[in-house]
mmCIF file of C-alpha atoms and ligand atoms in Angstrom:
data_model
loop_
_atom_site.group_PDB
_atom_site.id
_atom_site.type_symbol
_atom_site.label_atom_id
_atom_site.label_comp_id
_atom_site.label_asym_id
_atom_site.label_seq_id
_atom_site.Cartn_x
_atom_site.Cartn_y
_atom_site.Cartn_z
ATOM 1 C CA MET A 24 192.606 -127.863 126.359
ATOM 2 C CA ALA A 25 191.079 -124.748 124.732
ATOM 3 C CA ARG A 26 187.694 -123.652 125.934
ATOM 4 C CA ILE A 27 184.718 -123.466 123.299
ATOM 5 C CA LEU A 28 181.390 -121.793 124.290
ATOM 6 C CA ILE A 29 178.472 -122.963 122.556
ATOM 7 C CA THR A 30 175.629 -120.597 123.075
ATOM 8 C CA GLU A 31 172.795 -122.191 121.066
ATOM 9 C CA GLN A 32 170.981 -125.262 120.096
ATOM 10 C CA ILE A 33 173.901 -127.035 118.196
ATOM 11 C CA ASP A 34 174.799 -130.742 119.117
ATOM 12 C CA GLY A 35 175.417 -134.071 117.330
ATOM 13 C CA ALA A 36 178.288 -136.370 116.764
ATOM 14 C CA ALA A 37 180.756 -133.539 115.477
ATOM 15 C CA VAL A 38 180.068 -131.477 118.916
ATOM 16 C CA ASP A 39 180.842 -134.989 120.427
ATOM 17 C CA GLN A 40 183.850 -135.187 118.395
ATOM 18 C CA LEU A 41 185.008 -131.388 119.347
ATOM 19 C CA SER A 42 184.627 -132.341 123.311
ATOM 20 C CA GLN A 43 187.108 -135.113 122.926
ATOM 21 C CA ASN A 44 189.913 -132.637 122.319
ATOM 22 C CA HIS A 45 188.874 -129.628 124.024
ATOM 23 C CA GLU A 46 186.415 -128.243 127.160
ATOM 24 C CA VAL A 47 183.286 -127.739 125.242
ATOM 25 C CA LEU A 48 180.749 -125.860 127.391
ATOM 26 C CA ILE A 49 177.295 -125.821 126.142
ATOM 27 C CA GLU A 50 174.576 -123.411 127.258
ATOM 28 C CA HIS A 51 171.572 -123.468 124.748
ATOM 29 C CA ARG A 52 170.236 -120.557 126.399
ATOM 30 C CA LEU A 53 172.991 -118.214 126.806
ATOM 31 C CA TRP A 54 172.559 -116.221 123.760
ATOM 32 C CA SER A 55 169.089 -114.661 125.565
ATOM 33 C CA ASP A 56 171.053 -113.186 128.672
ATOM 34 C CA MET A 57 173.943 -110.868 127.212
ATOM 35 C CA GLU A 58 175.678 -110.054 130.849
ATOM 36 C CA GLN A 59 176.026 -113.920 131.162
ATOM 37 C CA LEU A 60 177.447 -114.372 127.740
ATOM 38 C CA LYS A 61 179.758 -111.539 128.520
ATOM 39 C CA ALA A 62 181.002 -113.107 131.665
ATOM 40 C CA ARG A 63 181.296 -116.697 130.355
ATOM 41 C CA SER A 64 183.079 -115.614 127.521
ATOM 42 C CA VAL A 65 186.127 -113.860 129.077
ATOM 43 C CA ASP A 66 188.849 -116.967 128.888
ATOM 44 C CA ILE A 67 187.287 -118.587 125.961
ATOM 45 C CA ASP A 68 189.382 -119.603 122.857
ATOM 46 C CA ALA A 69 186.290 -120.375 120.592
ATOM 47 C CA ILE A 70 182.525 -119.618 120.410
ATOM 48 C CA ILE A 71 180.054 -121.461 118.194
ATOM 49 C CA VAL A 72 176.887 -119.838 117.869
ATOM 50 C CA ARG A 73 173.671 -119.575 115.282
ATOM 51 C CA ASN A 74 171.822 -116.694 114.264
ATOM 52 C CA GLN A 75 170.666 -115.506 117.743
ATOM 53 C CA THR A 76 173.662 -114.746 119.577
ATOM 54 C CA GLN A 77 174.795 -111.385 119.031
ATOM 55 C CA VAL A 78 178.470 -111.340 118.954
ATOM 56 C CA THR A 79 179.256 -107.803 119.197
ATOM 57 C CA ALA A 80 182.440 -105.561 119.139
ATOM 58 C CA ASP A 81 182.073 -105.223 122.918
ATOM 59 C CA LEU A 82 181.846 -109.093 123.392
ATOM 60 C CA ILE A 83 184.794 -109.448 121.199
ATOM 61 C CA GLN A 84 187.009 -107.080 122.939
ATOM 62 C CA SER A 85 186.289 -108.630 126.125
ATOM 63 C CA ALA A 86 186.995 -112.198 125.471
ATOM 64 C CA SER A 87 190.847 -111.634 125.281
ATOM 65 C CA HIS A 88 191.407 -115.052 124.466
ATOM 66 C CA LEU A 89 189.389 -115.569 121.660
ATOM 67 C CA LYS A 90 190.824 -117.102 118.354
ATOM 68 C CA VAL A 91 187.826 -118.285 116.405
ATOM 69 C CA ILE A 92 184.212 -117.556 116.187
ATOM 70 C CA GLY A 93 182.031 -120.250 114.521
ATOM 71 C CA ARG A 94 178.967 -119.103 112.923
ATOM 72 C CA ALA A 95 176.643 -122.538 112.160
ATOM 73 C CA GLY A 96 175.134 -121.033 109.508
ATOM 74 C CA ALA A 97 175.275 -118.385 106.590
ATOM 75 C CA GLY A 98 174.094 -115.340 107.779
ATOM 76 C CA LEU A 99 176.478 -112.901 109.565
ATOM 77 C CA ASP A 100 174.412 -109.758 110.471
ATOM 78 C CA ASN A 101 174.601 -110.880 114.208
ATOM 79 C CA ILE A 102 178.686 -111.037 114.068
ATOM 80 C CA ASP A 103 180.554 -107.852 114.163
ATOM 81 C CA CYS A 104 182.843 -108.899 111.440
ATOM 82 C CA ASP A 105 184.931 -105.729 111.538
ATOM 83 C CA ALA A 106 185.502 -106.341 115.185
ATOM 84 C CA ALA A 107 186.645 -109.624 114.638
ATOM 85 C CA SER A 108 188.896 -109.052 112.145
ATOM 86 C CA LYS A 109 190.527 -106.017 114.479
ATOM 87 C CA ALA A 110 191.063 -108.354 117.016
ATOM 88 C CA ASN A 111 192.828 -110.983 114.886
ATOM 89 C CA VAL A 112 189.866 -113.458 115.433
ATOM 90 C CA VAL A 113 188.847 -115.739 112.560
ATOM 91 C CA VAL A 114 185.260 -115.795 111.470
ATOM 92 C CA CYS A 115 184.273 -119.483 110.057
ATOM 93 C CA TYR A 116 180.316 -120.157 108.953
ATOM 94 C CA THR A 117 178.829 -122.264 106.366
ATOM 95 C CA PRO A 118 177.660 -120.321 103.611
ATOM 96 C CA SER A 119 176.233 -123.015 101.145
ATOM 97 C CA GLU A 120 175.749 -126.015 103.594
ATOM 98 C CA ASN A 121 172.399 -124.967 104.252
ATOM 99 C CA SER A 122 171.267 -123.355 100.537
ATOM 100 C CA LEU A 123 169.464 -126.628 99.382
ATOM 101 C CA SER A 124 167.540 -126.826 102.169
ATOM 102 C CA VAL A 125 165.883 -123.353 102.447
ATOM 103 C CA ALA A 126 165.339 -123.505 98.523
ATOM 104 C CA GLU A 127 163.167 -126.505 98.748
ATOM 105 C CA LEU A 128 161.180 -124.603 102.105
ATOM 106 C CA VAL A 129 160.770 -121.809 99.202
ATOM 107 C CA MET A 130 159.082 -124.622 96.882
ATOM 108 C CA GLY A 131 157.201 -125.911 99.522
ATOM 109 C CA TYR A 132 155.761 -122.315 100.325
ATOM 110 C CA MET A 133 154.839 -121.702 96.810
ATOM 111 C CA LEU A 134 153.123 -124.816 96.226
ATOM 112 C CA SER A 135 151.109 -124.359 99.602
ATOM 113 C CA LEU A 136 150.249 -120.803 98.882
ATOM 114 C CA ALA A 137 148.991 -121.567 95.230
ATOM 115 C CA ARG A 138 146.648 -124.553 96.409
ATOM 116 C CA ASP A 139 145.717 -123.383 99.814
ATOM 117 C CA ILE A 140 147.460 -126.750 101.241
ATOM 118 C CA PRO A 141 147.384 -125.445 105.017
ATOM 119 C CA ALA A 142 144.034 -124.371 105.026
ATOM 120 C CA ALA A 143 142.530 -127.290 102.951
ATOM 121 C CA GLN A 144 144.298 -129.680 105.470
ATOM 122 C CA GLN A 145 142.659 -127.958 108.432
ATOM 123 C CA SER A 146 139.124 -128.033 106.755
ATOM 124 C CA THR A 147 139.415 -131.338 105.906
ATOM 125 C CA SER A 148 140.531 -132.502 109.376
ATOM 126 C CA LYS A 149 137.244 -131.041 110.935
ATOM 127 C CA GLY A 150 135.196 -132.893 108.745
ATOM 128 C CA ASN A 151 134.732 -130.680 105.686
ATOM 129 C CA TRP A 152 134.791 -131.728 102.204
ATOM 130 C CA GLU A 153 135.336 -128.272 100.317
ATOM 131 C CA ARG A 154 136.790 -129.047 96.936
ATOM 132 C CA LYS A 155 135.405 -125.891 95.107
ATOM 133 C CA ARG A 156 136.576 -123.736 97.939
ATOM 134 C CA PHE A 157 140.021 -124.883 97.468
ATOM 135 C CA THR A 158 140.225 -124.307 93.851
ATOM 136 C CA GLY A 159 143.791 -122.989 93.733
ATOM 137 C CA SER A 160 146.346 -122.239 90.980
ATOM 138 C CA GLU A 161 149.147 -123.906 88.814
ATOM 139 C CA LEU A 162 152.927 -122.752 89.285
ATOM 140 C CA SER A 163 153.551 -123.693 85.710
ATOM 141 C CA GLY A 164 153.402 -120.388 83.579
ATOM 142 C CA LYS A 165 153.214 -118.321 86.505
ATOM 143 C CA THR A 166 156.381 -115.624 87.001
ATOM 144 C CA LEU A 167 158.590 -115.789 90.213
ATOM 145 C CA GLY A 168 160.758 -112.664 90.931
ATOM 146 C CA ILE A 169 163.660 -113.586 93.114
ATOM 147 C CA ILE A 170 165.556 -110.727 95.087
ATOM 148 C CA GLY A 171 169.193 -111.451 95.531
ATOM 149 C CA PHE A 172 170.592 -113.936 93.224
ATOM 150 C CA GLY A 173 173.045 -115.963 95.267
ATOM 151 C CA ARG A 174 173.237 -119.386 96.183
ATOM 152 C CA ILE A 175 169.696 -120.152 97.370
ATOM 153 C CA GLY A 176 168.264 -117.821 94.575
ATOM 154 C CA THR A 177 170.007 -120.214 92.123
ATOM 155 C CA LEU A 178 168.444 -123.190 93.805
ATOM 156 C CA VAL A 179 164.924 -121.815 93.870
ATOM 157 C CA ALA A 180 165.335 -120.906 90.238
ATOM 158 C CA GLU A 181 166.550 -124.447 89.228
ATOM 159 C CA ARG A 182 163.666 -125.772 90.826
ATOM 160 C CA ALA A 183 161.019 -123.644 89.599
ATOM 161 C CA ASN A 184 162.205 -123.840 85.914
ATOM 162 C CA ALA A 185 161.384 -127.472 86.636
ATOM 163 C CA PHE A 186 157.726 -126.214 87.329
ATOM 164 C CA GLY A 187 157.636 -124.520 84.215
ATOM 165 C CA MET A 188 157.831 -121.090 85.823
ATOM 166 C CA THR A 189 159.449 -117.954 84.213
ATOM 167 C CA VAL A 190 161.857 -116.758 86.904
ATOM 168 C CA ILE A 191 163.070 -113.203 86.704
ATOM 169 C CA ALA A 192 165.654 -111.617 89.154
ATOM 170 C CA HIS A 193 166.743 -108.417 90.785
ATOM 171 C CA ASP A 194 170.562 -108.530 92.311
ATOM 172 C CA GLU A 195 172.483 -105.106 92.429
ATOM 173 C CA PHE A 196 175.688 -106.807 92.956
ATOM 174 C CA LEU A 197 175.222 -108.657 89.279
ATOM 175 C CA THR A 198 175.115 -107.705 85.518
ATOM 176 C CA PRO A 199 172.933 -109.692 82.979
ATOM 177 C CA ASP A 200 175.789 -111.994 81.858
ATOM 178 C CA ALA A 201 176.278 -113.433 85.250
ATOM 179 C CA PRO A 202 176.984 -117.023 84.380
ATOM 180 C CA HIS A 203 174.459 -118.464 86.864
ATOM 181 C CA LEU A 204 171.691 -116.083 85.262
ATOM 182 C CA LEU A 205 172.207 -117.480 82.008
ATOM 183 C CA GLU A 206 172.443 -121.172 82.506
ATOM 184 C CA ASN A 207 169.287 -120.843 84.430
ATOM 185 C CA ASP A 208 167.575 -118.756 81.880
ATOM 186 C CA VAL A 209 166.774 -115.807 84.255
ATOM 187 C CA GLU A 210 166.423 -112.151 83.071
ATOM 188 C CA LEU A 211 167.984 -109.498 85.694
ATOM 189 C CA MET A 212 165.776 -106.483 85.617
ATOM 190 C CA GLY A 213 165.220 -103.201 88.160
ATOM 191 C CA LEU A 214 163.244 -103.837 90.954
ATOM 192 C CA SER A 215 160.075 -101.829 89.569
ATOM 193 C CA ASP A 216 159.986 -104.419 86.808
ATOM 194 C CA LEU A 217 160.318 -107.342 88.704
ATOM 195 C CA LEU A 218 157.543 -106.573 91.113
ATOM 196 C CA SER A 219 155.038 -105.731 88.493
ATOM 197 C CA GLN A 220 155.537 -108.618 86.518
ATOM 198 C CA SER A 221 155.859 -111.551 89.542
ATOM 199 C CA ASP A 222 153.174 -113.632 90.797
ATOM 200 C CA PHE A 223 155.509 -114.493 93.480
ATOM 201 C CA VAL A 224 158.267 -112.757 94.940
ATOM 202 C CA SER A 225 160.824 -114.473 97.017
ATOM 203 C CA CYS A 226 163.446 -112.197 98.940
ATOM 204 C CA HIS A 227 167.280 -113.842 99.064
ATOM 205 C CA THR A 228 168.965 -110.908 100.420
ATOM 206 C CA PRO A 229 171.693 -110.661 103.625
ATOM 207 C CA LEU A 230 170.731 -108.213 106.122
ATOM 208 C CA THR A 231 172.332 -105.014 105.748
ATOM 209 C CA GLU A 232 171.717 -101.425 106.303
ATOM 210 C CA ASP A 233 170.700 -101.129 102.768
ATOM 211 C CA THR A 234 168.032 -104.080 103.004
ATOM 212 C CA ARG A 235 166.470 -103.267 106.356
ATOM 213 C CA GLY A 236 162.733 -102.323 106.168
ATOM 214 C CA PHE A 237 163.651 -102.526 102.128
ATOM 215 C CA VAL A 238 160.085 -104.445 101.935
ATOM 216 C CA ASN A 239 157.696 -101.276 102.749
ATOM 217 C CA SER A 240 154.602 -99.778 101.654
ATOM 218 C CA ASP A 241 156.362 -98.395 98.337
ATOM 219 C CA PHE A 242 157.762 -101.821 97.180
ATOM 220 C CA LEU A 243 154.492 -103.355 98.279
ATOM 221 C CA SER A 244 152.424 -100.870 96.303
ATOM 222 C CA GLN A 245 154.523 -101.809 93.025
ATOM 223 C CA MET A 246 153.628 -105.558 93.360
ATOM 224 C CA LYS A 247 151.351 -107.026 90.718
ATOM 225 C CA HIS A 248 147.724 -107.301 92.461
ATOM 226 C CA ASN A 249 147.010 -110.766 93.912
ATOM 227 C CA ALA A 250 150.591 -111.646 94.042
ATOM 228 C CA TYR A 251 152.275 -113.461 97.024
ATOM 229 C CA LEU A 252 155.260 -112.638 99.213
ATOM 230 C CA ILE A 253 157.746 -115.259 100.150
ATOM 231 C CA ASN A 254 160.497 -114.459 102.796
ATOM 232 C CA ALA A 255 162.873 -117.244 104.120
ATOM 233 C CA SER A 256 166.126 -114.513 104.251
ATOM 234 C CA ARG A 257 165.976 -112.471 107.220
ATOM 235 C CA GLY A 258 162.874 -111.057 109.142
ATOM 236 C CA GLU A 259 164.233 -107.303 109.302
ATOM 237 C CA VAL A 260 164.132 -106.910 105.549
ATOM 238 C CA ILE A 261 160.420 -106.683 105.776
ATOM 239 C CA ASN A 262 158.445 -103.861 107.468
ATOM 240 C CA GLU A 263 156.076 -106.194 109.074
ATOM 241 C CA SER A 264 153.209 -103.396 109.666
ATOM 242 C CA ASP A 265 153.200 -102.311 106.146
ATOM 243 C CA LEU A 266 152.967 -105.985 104.949
ATOM 244 C CA VAL A 267 149.621 -106.202 107.492
ATOM 245 C CA VAL A 268 148.301 -103.498 105.560
ATOM 246 C CA ALA A 269 148.958 -104.862 101.948
ATOM 247 C CA LEU A 270 147.470 -108.135 103.121
ATOM 248 C CA GLU A 271 144.372 -106.095 104.961
ATOM 249 C CA SER A 272 143.673 -104.502 101.311
ATOM 250 C CA GLU A 273 143.767 -107.744 99.598
ATOM 251 C CA LYS A 274 146.621 -106.145 97.305
ATOM 252 C CA LEU A 275 148.234 -109.327 98.210
ATOM 253 C CA SER A 276 146.582 -112.731 98.057
ATOM 254 C CA GLY A 277 149.238 -113.974 100.783
ATOM 255 C CA ALA A 278 152.225 -114.232 102.215
ATOM 256 C CA ALA A 279 154.943 -117.287 103.553
ATOM 257 C CA LEU A 280 157.473 -115.737 106.506
ATOM 258 C CA ASP A 281 160.036 -118.212 107.666
ATOM 259 C CA VAL A 282 161.741 -115.376 109.632
ATOM 260 C CA ARG A 283 160.448 -112.521 111.276
ATOM 261 C CA GLU A 284 161.296 -108.848 112.347
ATOM 262 C CA VAL A 285 161.907 -110.225 116.303
ATOM 263 C CA GLU A 286 162.269 -113.916 117.051
ATOM 264 C CA PRO A 287 160.592 -115.592 118.646
ATOM 265 C CA PRO A 288 157.680 -112.961 117.485
ATOM 266 C CA ILE A 289 154.985 -111.331 119.639
ATOM 267 C CA ALA A 290 151.717 -112.781 118.197
ATOM 268 C CA GLY A 291 149.920 -110.132 116.357
ATOM 269 C CA LYS A 292 147.592 -109.872 112.937
ATOM 270 C CA LEU A 293 150.113 -111.811 110.888
ATOM 271 C CA GLU A 294 149.250 -114.848 113.235
ATOM 272 C CA GLU A 295 145.492 -114.167 112.585
ATOM 273 C CA MET A 296 145.775 -114.519 108.893
ATOM 274 C CA THR A 297 144.516 -117.578 107.060
ATOM 275 C CA ASN A 298 146.418 -116.616 104.130
ATOM 276 C CA VAL A 299 149.770 -116.286 105.569
ATOM 277 C CA LEU A 300 151.999 -119.256 106.429
ATOM 278 C CA LEU A 301 154.426 -118.982 109.268
ATOM 279 C CA THR A 302 157.200 -120.971 110.082
ATOM 280 C CA PRO A 303 159.921 -120.494 113.114
ATOM 281 C CA HIS A 304 163.179 -120.083 111.048
ATOM 282 C CA ILE A 305 163.424 -123.476 110.030
ATOM 283 C CA GLY A 306 164.530 -122.750 106.258
ATOM 284 C CA ALA A 307 168.197 -124.572 107.338
ATOM 285 C CA PHE A 308 166.393 -127.343 109.387
ATOM 286 C CA THR A 309 166.642 -130.227 107.960
ATOM 287 C CA ARG A 310 168.781 -133.160 109.524
ATOM 288 C CA GLU A 311 170.937 -133.344 105.950
ATOM 289 C CA ALA A 312 171.585 -129.524 106.106
ATOM 290 C CA GLN A 313 172.185 -129.287 109.828
ATOM 291 C CA ASP A 314 174.876 -132.612 109.705
ATOM 292 C CA ARG A 315 176.869 -130.489 106.911
ATOM 293 C CA VAL A 316 176.747 -127.198 108.865
ATOM 294 C CA ILE A 317 177.650 -128.668 112.393
ATOM 295 C CA GLU A 318 180.243 -130.904 110.686
ATOM 296 C CA ARG A 319 181.596 -127.997 108.916
ATOM 297 C CA VAL A 320 181.958 -125.417 111.685
ATOM 298 C CA CYS A 321 182.849 -127.896 114.324
ATOM 299 C CA HIS A 322 185.826 -129.099 111.867
ATOM 300 C CA ASP A 323 186.861 -125.414 111.457
ATOM 301 C CA VAL A 324 187.078 -124.211 114.949
ATOM 302 C CA ASP A 325 189.397 -127.469 115.568
ATOM 303 C CA ALA A 326 191.267 -126.622 112.943
ATOM 304 C CA VAL A 327 192.133 -122.921 113.906
ATOM 305 C CA LEU A 328 192.668 -124.070 117.701
ATOM 306 C CA HIS A 329 195.137 -126.482 116.199
ATOM 307 C CA GLY A 330 196.753 -123.637 114.290
ATOM 308 C CA GLU A 331 195.402 -125.268 111.036
ATOM 309 C CA PRO A 332 193.684 -122.761 108.348
ATOM 310 C CA ALA A 333 190.045 -122.906 108.464
ATOM 311 C CA THR A 334 188.275 -124.187 105.146
ATOM 312 C CA SER A 335 185.275 -121.887 105.050
ATOM 313 C CA PHE A 336 186.033 -118.499 106.971
ATOM 314 C CA PHE A 337 184.561 -114.658 106.076
ATOM 315 C CA ASN A 338 187.973 -113.175 106.934
ATOM 316 C CA PHE A 339 191.024 -115.060 107.107
ATOM 317 C CA PRO A 340 191.918 -118.709 107.818
ATOM 318 C CA LEU A 341 194.080 -118.309 110.738
ATOM 319 C CA PRO A 342 195.089 -115.709 113.405
ATOM 320 C CA ASN A 343 197.901 -113.560 112.237
ATOM 321 C CA SER A 344 197.130 -114.621 108.473
ATOM 322 C CA GLN A 345 195.187 -111.098 107.113
ATOM 323 C CA PRO A 346 197.104 -109.496 104.334
HETATM 324 C C1 MLT B 1830 171.269 -119.069 107.833
HETATM 325 O O1 MLT B 1830 171.748 -117.871 108.325
HETATM 326 O O2 MLT B 1830 172.030 -119.975 107.603
HETATM 327 C C2 MLT B 1830 169.819 -119.406 108.378
HETATM 328 O O3 MLT B 1830 169.212 -118.306 108.615
HETATM 329 C C3 MLT B 1830 169.725 -120.114 109.727
HETATM 330 C C4 MLT B 1830 170.559 -119.551 110.706
HETATM 331 O O4 MLT B 1830 170.398 -118.392 110.820
HETATM 332 O O5 MLT B 1830 171.093 -120.384 111.663
#
């Protein structure tokens, strides 16, 4: 029987099914204790994580039986994929299973910011009836700038188009004739042009050394006056101190952040601002997306442990199958 270690809150029917064929060790908070995590990993064949477990080169090297890492999500910034490949360990993940849920959250953010729904709800719950105060704006006719036009960016663009928005994009890996840009009537442009034209800017880039801290004072100063910033990608993409300055100076009208520089964050100025919407990294947390994500990752981990190829992998589908 193979030993599988689950180090974060991952459960449901697919995990129960996995437990019937393997020894599954579930420790939902193990991600927070690196020493314990390393100790528990010594004799495991597989590890299944979300985004909080740091699967480092050191961990991979010390887990000498490890054959497969299952990442229940799309981002791979917490996995040392080079170290995994060198150690002949399959990295499987779920690049598209939760994209729709993230895109829908972004639409919710735009509507909430434009109409100030959270503040209107709080005021009304207190017995007020402040109709004039909550005069918002329509999304229709506004420009949405999407930074990173991949799966999620495309789903956001489709939905924003249905709301009558103009969608523009910046993506260093695309050319203007990319089919998913043309199909959605999205113009690709340089970053400065996008920032100066957008009423809403939504970040959809992975976290890399190039994107870490990319939304800084220079970026924010180029945004349109009174625009809104949305981030449902990775928190470290934004320099939060610079964002606080842009909000305090009223350069921006507001922001919505599902992800933070540190998770969970230490409460600070952003938590006090009424024009900032904060959620606890719930972009992928819908029942539908979680069913798809957990089912896919459990299926692939099980496949690799049975000597069959993974269907959704980053490096190679089976150990010893790299070119
Ligand atoms: C993802 O990368 O899929 C989402 O941010 C959710 C997660 O990190 O688990």
